[in-house]
Amino acid sequence: INAEYMGRHNHTVRHVDLASNFLGNAGARTIAAGLSQNTSVAALGLADNGIEDSGLAALAGGIRSVRSLQLRDNQVRKVAPLAEAIRGGLSLTYLGLLGNPLGRAAQQELLGLKGRGGLRIESAADDRRQCVIA
C-alpha cells in the first residue's frame, strides 16, 4: 500500500475495499496515513484483516473523508478513539463492526453515539444476534 500515492495523488477513487488482505494493525496505520491527506475516499472496507484496537485508533485519526467504514470480522475490542473522533466531527454515516469481540464498555460507547449525525452502526450483542444502532 503506497500511502503517499493514496493521500496526495488520488482524487478520483471513492470506494476502497481491502477485505481479507491480512493487513493487520500495520496496514491500518499505513491506510490511515494515506487517507489523512485524501478527501475523495468515502467508503473504506477493511473486513477480515486482523485489525485490533491500535489499528482502529490509527484509523480514527486518519479517515477524515470516509463516511462508510466496514470493519466486520476483525479483532476490535475497544472503540473509544473512534467514538471520540465521531464526537469531534468525523462524519461517519455507517460503521460495520459485526464479528468483533467488542467488550461491554465498547457496546456502551456505541450506544452513546446513537443517532449522531445519522450514524448507523452494526455490531454484535453476542454470537447469535445482530444489534443495529440507528
Coordinates of C-alpha atoms in Angstrom, one line a residue:
I1 CA 0.0 0.0 0.0
N2 CA 1.5 3.3 -1.1
A3 CA 0.2 5.8 1.5
E4 CA 1.8 8.8 -0.3
Y5 CA 0.1 8.0 -3.5
M6 CA -3.2 7.3 -1.8
G7 CA -3.0 10.6 0.0
R8 CA -1.6 13.1 -2.4
H9 CA -2.2 11.8 -5.9
N10 CA -5.6 10.1 -5.8
H11 CA -8.5 12.4 -6.3
T12 CA -11.0 10.1 -8.1
V13 CA -11.3 6.9 -6.1
R14 CA -14.4 6.9 -3.9
H15 CA -14.5 3.4 -2.6
V16 CA -11.6 1.2 -1.4
D17 CA -12.3 -2.4 -0.4
L18 CA -9.3 -4.3 1.0
A19 CA -11.2 -7.1 2.8
S20 CA -9.3 -10.3 3.7
N21 CA -5.8 -9.0 2.9
F22 CA -4.1 -9.7 6.2
L23 CA -3.3 -6.0 6.7
G24 CA -3.3 -6.1 10.5
N25 CA -2.5 -3.0 12.6
A26 CA 0.5 -2.0 10.4
G27 CA -1.7 -2.0 7.3
A28 CA -4.4 0.0 9.1
R29 CA -1.7 2.6 10.2
T30 CA -0.5 2.9 6.6
I31 CA -4.0 3.3 5.3
A32 CA -4.7 6.0 7.9
A33 CA -1.6 7.8 7.0
G34 CA -2.6 7.8 3.3
L35 CA -6.2 8.8 3.9
S36 CA -5.3 11.6 6.3
Q37 CA -4.4 13.7 3.2
N38 CA -7.2 12.3 1.0
T39 CA -10.6 13.8 0.6
S40 CA -12.1 11.6 -2.1
V41 CA -12.4 8.2 -0.5
A42 CA -15.9 8.0 1.1
A43 CA -16.2 4.2 1.7
L44 CA -13.5 2.0 3.2
G45 CA -13.8 -1.7 3.5
L46 CA -11.4 -3.4 5.8
A47 CA -13.3 -6.5 6.9
D48 CA -11.4 -9.6 8.0
N49 CA -7.9 -8.1 8.2
G50 CA -6.9 -8.9 11.8
I51 CA -7.2 -5.2 12.8
E52 CA -7.1 -4.7 16.6
D53 CA -7.6 -1.7 18.9
S54 CA -4.3 0.0 17.9
G55 CA -5.2 -0.2 14.2
L56 CA -8.6 1.2 14.9
A57 CA -7.1 4.1 16.9
A58 CA -4.8 4.9 13.9
L59 CA -7.8 4.8 11.5
A60 CA -9.8 7.1 13.8
G61 CA -7.1 9.8 13.4
G62 CA -6.7 9.5 9.7
I63 CA -10.0 8.9 7.9
R64 CA -11.4 12.4 7.7
S65 CA -13.3 12.0 4.4
V66 CA -14.6 8.4 5.0
R67 CA -18.4 8.2 5.5
S68 CA -18.7 4.4 5.5
L69 CA -16.3 2.2 7.4
Q70 CA -16.6 -1.6 7.3
L71 CA -14.6 -3.4 10.0
R72 CA -16.5 -6.7 10.1
D73 CA -14.7 -9.8 11.5
N74 CA -11.6 -8.1 12.9
Q75 CA -10.3 -8.2 16.5
V76 CA -11.5 -4.8 17.7
R77 CA -12.4 -4.8 21.4
K78 CA -12.3 -1.0 22.3
V79 CA -13.9 1.8 20.2
A80 CA -13.1 4.8 22.4
P81 CA -10.7 6.5 19.9
L82 CA -13.2 6.2 17.1
A83 CA -16.1 7.3 19.3
E84 CA -14.0 10.4 20.3
A85 CA -13.3 11.2 16.6
I86 CA -17.0 10.9 15.8
R87 CA -17.9 13.2 18.7
G88 CA -15.2 15.5 17.4
G89 CA -16.7 15.8 14.0
L90 CA -15.8 12.7 12.0
S91 CA -18.9 12.4 9.7
L92 CA -19.4 8.6 9.5
T93 CA -22.8 7.5 8.4
Y94 CA -22.1 3.7 8.6
L95 CA -19.9 1.7 10.9
G96 CA -19.8 -2.1 10.5
L97 CA -18.4 -3.9 13.5
L98 CA -20.1 -7.3 13.3
G99 CA -17.9 -10.2 14.2
N100 CA -15.6 -8.2 16.5
P101 CA -15.1 -9.2 20.2
L102 CA -16.4 -5.9 21.5
G103 CA -16.5 -5.6 25.2
R104 CA -19.3 -4.2 27.3
A105 CA -17.6 -0.8 27.5
A106 CA -17.4 -0.7 23.7
Q107 CA -21.1 -1.5 23.4
Q108 CA -21.9 1.3 25.8
E109 CA -19.7 3.6 23.9
L110 CA -21.5 2.7 20.7
L111 CA -24.9 3.3 22.3
G112 CA -23.7 6.7 23.3
L113 CA -23.3 7.5 19.6
K114 CA -26.8 6.5 18.7
G115 CA -28.4 9.0 16.3
R116 CA -25.3 11.2 16.0
G117 CA -25.4 12.7 12.5
G118 CA -27.4 9.8 11.0
L119 CA -24.8 7.3 12.0
R120 CA -25.8 3.6 11.5
I121 CA -23.8 1.1 13.5
E122 CA -23.9 -2.7 13.1
S123 CA -22.3 -4.6 15.9
A124 CA -22.9 -7.9 17.7
A125 CA -24.5 -8.2 21.0
D126 CA -23.4 -11.8 21.0
D127 CA -22.5 -14.5 18.5
R128 CA -26.1 -15.3 17.7
R129 CA -27.8 -12.0 17.1
Q130 CA -27.1 -8.7 15.4
C131 CA -27.5 -5.4 17.0
V132 CA -28.2 -2.4 14.8
I133 CA -27.9 1.0 16.4
A134 CA -29.5 3.7 14.2

